[in-house]
Amino acid sequence: MPTAEAPQHLCLDRGYDYDEVRETVARYGYTAHIRTRGEERTAKVQLPGYRARRWVVERTHSWLHRFRRLLVRWEKKVNNYLAFLHFACAWIAFRAAKVIG
């Protein structure tokens, strides 16, 4: 739980730009960072060369979906699926660190 000494931030995209969500986030003590609707459009007009930032979670899902075995779950046992998920994450990390091709 967030405290005054250790505040916690919560970043959300514009799909969560509602008063109910902001109230819930504040009730749990988090500092909300929610993109407002139209914010990206105005930044694009005001800042030359502005490019939209792709969220980390969406990018990671895209990387994981390149592994067909994760996209279409063939394994019946949870441990086998989890092992391949860990393998895929390690593969992605090694490629990002340029350890493997």
Short mmCIF file of N, CA and C in Angstrom, two decimals:
data_model
loop_
_atom_site.label_atom_id
_atom_site.label_comp_id
_atom_site.label_asym_id
_atom_site.label_seq_id
_atom_site.Cartn_x
_atom_site.Cartn_y
_atom_site.Cartn_z
N MET A 1 0.84 -1.18 0.00
CA MET A 1 0.00 0.00 0.00
C MET A 1 0.89 1.24 0.00
N PRO A 2 0.56 2.25 -0.78
CA PRO A 2 1.36 3.47 -0.82
C PRO A 2 1.30 4.23 0.49
N THR A 3 2.42 4.84 0.85
CA THR A 3 2.48 5.67 2.05
C THR A 3 3.06 7.02 1.66
N ALA A 4 3.07 7.96 2.61
CA ALA A 4 3.64 9.28 2.34
C ALA A 4 5.14 9.18 2.09
N GLU A 5 5.81 8.25 2.76
CA GLU A 5 7.25 8.07 2.59
C GLU A 5 7.58 7.34 1.29
N ALA A 6 6.71 6.46 0.86
CA ALA A 6 6.93 5.68 -0.36
C ALA A 6 5.69 5.75 -1.24
N PRO A 7 5.50 6.88 -1.94
CA PRO A 7 4.32 6.98 -2.80
C PRO A 7 4.42 6.04 -4.00
N GLN A 8 3.29 5.57 -4.47
CA GLN A 8 3.24 4.68 -5.61
C GLN A 8 2.52 5.39 -6.76
N HIS A 9 3.07 5.25 -7.95
CA HIS A 9 2.49 5.88 -9.13
C HIS A 9 1.79 4.81 -9.97
N LEU A 10 0.74 5.22 -10.66
CA LEU A 10 -0.01 4.32 -11.51
C LEU A 10 -0.20 5.00 -12.86
N CYS A 11 0.40 4.45 -13.90
CA CYS A 11 0.30 5.01 -15.24
C CYS A 11 -0.77 4.26 -16.03
N LEU A 12 -1.71 5.01 -16.58
CA LEU A 12 -2.80 4.42 -17.35
C LEU A 12 -2.97 5.20 -18.65
N ASP A 13 -3.51 4.52 -19.65
CA ASP A 13 -3.72 5.20 -20.93
C ASP A 13 -5.08 5.89 -20.93
N ARG A 14 -5.42 6.51 -22.05
CA ARG A 14 -6.63 7.33 -22.09
C ARG A 14 -7.92 6.51 -22.02
N GLY A 15 -7.83 5.21 -22.10
CA GLY A 15 -9.01 4.37 -21.93
C GLY A 15 -9.53 4.39 -20.50
N TYR A 16 -8.71 4.87 -19.55
CA TYR A 16 -9.10 4.95 -18.15
C TYR A 16 -9.40 6.38 -17.72
N ASP A 17 -9.61 7.28 -18.66
CA ASP A 17 -9.83 8.69 -18.36
C ASP A 17 -11.29 8.94 -17.98
N TYR A 18 -11.65 8.48 -16.78
CA TYR A 18 -12.99 8.67 -16.24
C TYR A 18 -12.88 9.10 -14.79
N ASP A 19 -13.85 9.86 -14.33
CA ASP A 19 -13.84 10.33 -12.94
C ASP A 19 -13.88 9.18 -11.95
N GLU A 20 -14.63 8.11 -12.28
CA GLU A 20 -14.73 6.97 -11.35
C GLU A 20 -13.37 6.31 -11.16
N VAL A 21 -12.62 6.21 -12.24
CA VAL A 21 -11.29 5.59 -12.16
C VAL A 21 -10.36 6.48 -11.34
N ARG A 22 -10.39 7.78 -11.58
CA ARG A 22 -9.54 8.70 -10.82
C ARG A 22 -9.87 8.65 -9.34
N GLU A 23 -11.16 8.56 -9.00
CA GLU A 23 -11.56 8.48 -7.59
C GLU A 23 -11.08 7.18 -6.96
N THR A 24 -11.19 6.08 -7.68
CA THR A 24 -10.74 4.79 -7.16
C THR A 24 -9.24 4.78 -6.93
N VAL A 25 -8.50 5.32 -7.88
CA VAL A 25 -7.04 5.38 -7.75
C VAL A 25 -6.66 6.23 -6.55
N ALA A 26 -7.33 7.38 -6.37
CA ALA A 26 -7.04 8.26 -5.24
C ALA A 26 -7.43 7.60 -3.92
N ARG A 27 -8.53 6.85 -3.91
CA ARG A 27 -8.98 6.20 -2.68
C ARG A 27 -7.95 5.18 -2.20
N TYR A 28 -7.28 4.50 -3.13
CA TYR A 28 -6.27 3.52 -2.75
C TYR A 28 -4.92 4.17 -2.48
N GLY A 29 -4.81 5.49 -2.67
CA GLY A 29 -3.59 6.21 -2.30
C GLY A 29 -2.54 6.29 -3.38
N TYR A 30 -2.85 5.94 -4.61
CA TYR A 30 -1.89 5.99 -5.69
C TYR A 30 -1.89 7.38 -6.34
N THR A 31 -0.76 7.75 -6.93
CA THR A 31 -0.66 8.96 -7.72
C THR A 31 -0.96 8.58 -9.16
N ALA A 32 -2.04 9.12 -9.70
CA ALA A 32 -2.47 8.73 -11.04
C ALA A 32 -1.77 9.54 -12.11
N HIS A 33 -1.34 8.85 -13.16
CA HIS A 33 -0.80 9.47 -14.37
C HIS A 33 -1.64 8.91 -15.52
N ILE A 34 -2.73 9.61 -15.83
CA ILE A 34 -3.67 9.13 -16.83
C ILE A 34 -3.67 10.11 -18.00
N ARG A 35 -3.40 9.60 -19.18
CA ARG A 35 -3.46 10.44 -20.38
C ARG A 35 -4.90 10.86 -20.61
N THR A 36 -5.09 12.13 -20.91
CA THR A 36 -6.44 12.60 -21.20
C THR A 36 -6.72 12.42 -22.68
N ARG A 37 -7.99 12.33 -23.01
CA ARG A 37 -8.37 12.17 -24.40
C ARG A 37 -8.01 13.44 -25.16
N GLY A 38 -7.40 13.29 -26.30
CA GLY A 38 -7.01 14.43 -27.12
C GLY A 38 -5.65 15.00 -26.79
N GLU A 39 -5.03 14.53 -25.72
CA GLU A 39 -3.71 15.04 -25.32
C GLU A 39 -2.65 14.73 -26.37
N GLU A 40 -2.70 13.54 -26.92
CA GLU A 40 -1.73 13.14 -27.92
C GLU A 40 -1.89 13.96 -29.20
N ARG A 41 -3.12 14.24 -29.56
CA ARG A 41 -3.40 15.01 -30.77
C ARG A 41 -2.85 16.43 -30.64
N THR A 42 -3.06 17.07 -29.48
CA THR A 42 -2.55 18.44 -29.29
C THR A 42 -1.03 18.45 -29.23
N ALA A 43 -0.42 17.43 -28.63
CA ALA A 43 1.04 17.37 -28.57
C ALA A 43 1.61 17.21 -29.98
N LYS A 44 0.92 16.48 -30.81
CA LYS A 44 1.38 16.27 -32.19
C LYS A 44 1.38 17.59 -32.96
N VAL A 45 0.37 18.43 -32.69
CA VAL A 45 0.27 19.72 -33.38
C VAL A 45 1.30 20.71 -32.84
N GLN A 46 1.49 20.72 -31.52
CA GLN A 46 2.35 21.70 -30.88
C GLN A 46 3.84 21.38 -31.00
N LEU A 47 4.20 20.11 -30.97
CA LEU A 47 5.61 19.72 -30.99
C LEU A 47 5.96 19.12 -32.34
N PRO A 48 6.84 19.78 -33.10
CA PRO A 48 7.22 19.19 -34.38
C PRO A 48 8.03 17.92 -34.17
N GLY A 49 7.74 16.91 -34.96
CA GLY A 49 8.45 15.64 -34.85
C GLY A 49 7.97 14.77 -33.71
N TYR A 50 6.86 15.11 -33.08
CA TYR A 50 6.33 14.31 -31.97
C TYR A 50 5.82 12.98 -32.47
N ARG A 51 6.22 11.93 -31.78
CA ARG A 51 5.73 10.59 -32.11
C ARG A 51 5.05 10.00 -30.89
N ALA A 52 3.97 9.32 -31.13
CA ALA A 52 3.24 8.68 -30.03
C ALA A 52 4.11 7.60 -29.41
N ARG A 53 4.05 7.49 -28.10
CA ARG A 53 4.83 6.49 -27.39
C ARG A 53 4.02 5.21 -27.27
N ARG A 54 4.62 4.11 -27.65
CA ARG A 54 3.93 2.84 -27.52
C ARG A 54 4.17 2.32 -26.10
N TRP A 55 3.12 1.90 -25.47
CA TRP A 55 3.24 1.49 -24.08
C TRP A 55 4.05 0.21 -23.95
N VAL A 56 4.74 0.11 -22.85
CA VAL A 56 5.64 -1.01 -22.60
C VAL A 56 4.89 -2.33 -22.58
N VAL A 57 3.72 -2.35 -22.00
CA VAL A 57 2.95 -3.59 -21.90
C VAL A 57 2.52 -4.06 -23.29
N GLU A 58 2.04 -3.13 -24.10
CA GLU A 58 1.61 -3.51 -25.45
C GLU A 58 2.78 -4.03 -26.27
N ARG A 59 3.93 -3.40 -26.13
CA ARG A 59 5.12 -3.84 -26.86
C ARG A 59 5.54 -5.24 -26.40
N THR A 60 5.50 -5.47 -25.10
CA THR A 60 5.89 -6.78 -24.58
C THR A 60 4.93 -7.85 -25.04
N HIS A 61 3.63 -7.56 -25.04
CA HIS A 61 2.66 -8.53 -25.55
C HIS A 61 2.94 -8.84 -27.02
N SER A 62 3.30 -7.82 -27.78
CA SER A 62 3.62 -8.04 -29.19
C SER A 62 4.82 -8.97 -29.32
N TRP A 63 5.84 -8.75 -28.51
CA TRP A 63 7.02 -9.62 -28.56
C TRP A 63 6.67 -11.05 -28.17
N LEU A 64 5.83 -11.20 -27.14
CA LEU A 64 5.47 -12.54 -26.69
C LEU A 64 4.58 -13.25 -27.71
N HIS A 65 3.77 -12.50 -28.45
CA HIS A 65 2.88 -13.11 -29.43
C HIS A 65 3.64 -13.59 -30.67
N ARG A 66 4.90 -13.24 -30.78
CA ARG A 66 5.71 -13.79 -31.88
C ARG A 66 6.03 -15.27 -31.65
N PHE A 67 5.86 -15.70 -30.41
CA PHE A 67 6.03 -17.12 -30.09
C PHE A 67 4.67 -17.77 -30.23
N ARG A 68 4.48 -18.48 -31.32
CA ARG A 68 3.17 -19.05 -31.63
C ARG A 68 2.68 -19.99 -30.53
N ARG A 69 3.63 -20.62 -29.87
CA ARG A 69 3.27 -21.56 -28.83
C ARG A 69 2.61 -20.85 -27.64
N LEU A 70 2.92 -19.58 -27.45
CA LEU A 70 2.26 -18.81 -26.40
C LEU A 70 0.95 -18.21 -26.89
N LEU A 71 0.94 -17.82 -28.15
CA LEU A 71 -0.26 -17.21 -28.72
C LEU A 71 -1.41 -18.21 -28.77
N VAL A 72 -1.11 -19.41 -29.23
CA VAL A 72 -2.09 -20.50 -29.23
C VAL A 72 -1.60 -21.51 -28.21
N ARG A 73 -2.27 -21.63 -27.11
CA ARG A 73 -1.79 -22.48 -26.03
C ARG A 73 -2.04 -23.94 -26.34
N TRP A 74 -0.95 -24.66 -26.60
CA TRP A 74 -1.06 -26.09 -26.90
C TRP A 74 -0.89 -26.95 -25.65
N GLU A 75 -0.15 -26.45 -24.67
CA GLU A 75 0.14 -27.24 -23.47
C GLU A 75 -1.10 -27.36 -22.58
N LYS A 76 -1.31 -28.54 -22.06
CA LYS A 76 -2.43 -28.75 -21.15
C LYS A 76 -2.01 -28.50 -19.71
N LYS A 77 -0.75 -28.74 -19.41
CA LYS A 77 -0.25 -28.55 -18.05
C LYS A 77 0.25 -27.12 -17.87
N VAL A 78 -0.14 -26.52 -16.76
CA VAL A 78 0.23 -25.14 -16.48
C VAL A 78 1.74 -24.99 -16.37
N ASN A 79 2.41 -25.96 -15.76
CA ASN A 79 3.86 -25.86 -15.58
C ASN A 79 4.60 -25.84 -16.91
N ASN A 80 4.13 -26.59 -17.88
CA ASN A 80 4.77 -26.58 -19.21
C ASN A 80 4.59 -25.22 -19.89
N TYR A 81 3.38 -24.68 -19.78
CA TYR A 81 3.12 -23.37 -20.37
C TYR A 81 3.96 -22.29 -19.69
N LEU A 82 4.03 -22.34 -18.37
CA LEU A 82 4.81 -21.37 -17.61
C LEU A 82 6.30 -21.47 -17.93
N ALA A 83 6.78 -22.69 -18.13
CA ALA A 83 8.18 -22.88 -18.49
C ALA A 83 8.48 -22.26 -19.85
N PHE A 84 7.59 -22.43 -20.81
CA PHE A 84 7.82 -21.82 -22.11
C PHE A 84 7.69 -20.30 -22.06
N LEU A 85 6.81 -19.80 -21.22
CA LEU A 85 6.69 -18.35 -21.03
C LEU A 85 7.99 -17.78 -20.48
N HIS A 86 8.58 -18.46 -19.51
CA HIS A 86 9.87 -18.02 -18.96
C HIS A 86 10.96 -18.10 -20.01
N PHE A 87 10.94 -19.14 -20.81
CA PHE A 87 11.92 -19.28 -21.88
C PHE A 87 11.79 -18.13 -22.89
N ALA A 88 10.56 -17.80 -23.26
CA ALA A 88 10.34 -16.71 -24.21
C ALA A 88 10.80 -15.38 -23.63
N CYS A 89 10.53 -15.13 -22.37
CA CYS A 89 10.99 -13.88 -21.73
C CYS A 89 12.51 -13.82 -21.68
N ALA A 90 13.15 -14.94 -21.38
CA ALA A 90 14.62 -14.98 -21.37
C ALA A 90 15.16 -14.74 -22.76
N TRP A 91 14.55 -15.33 -23.76
CA TRP A 91 14.99 -15.15 -25.16
C TRP A 91 14.90 -13.68 -25.56
N ILE A 92 13.78 -13.04 -25.20
CA ILE A 92 13.59 -11.63 -25.51
C ILE A 92 14.63 -10.78 -24.80
N ALA A 93 14.90 -11.08 -23.53
CA ALA A 93 15.89 -10.32 -22.77
C ALA A 93 17.29 -10.49 -23.36
N PHE A 94 17.64 -11.70 -23.74
CA PHE A 94 18.96 -11.94 -24.34
C PHE A 94 19.09 -11.23 -25.68
N ARG A 95 18.02 -11.22 -26.46
CA ARG A 95 18.07 -10.50 -27.75
C ARG A 95 18.20 -9.01 -27.52
N ALA A 96 17.52 -8.48 -26.50
CA ALA A 96 17.60 -7.04 -26.21
C ALA A 96 19.02 -6.67 -25.75
N ALA A 97 19.66 -7.59 -25.03
CA ALA A 97 21.02 -7.36 -24.55
C ALA A 97 22.06 -7.71 -25.61
N LYS A 98 21.59 -8.15 -26.77
CA LYS A 98 22.44 -8.52 -27.90
C LYS A 98 23.43 -9.65 -27.55
N VAL A 99 22.95 -10.56 -26.70
CA VAL A 99 23.74 -11.75 -26.36
C VAL A 99 23.60 -12.79 -27.45
N ILE A 100 22.36 -12.90 -28.01
CA ILE A 100 22.10 -13.83 -29.10
C ILE A 100 21.55 -13.05 -30.27
N GLY A 101 21.57 -13.67 -31.46
CA GLY A 101 21.15 -13.02 -32.70
C GLY A 101 19.76 -12.59 -32.66
#
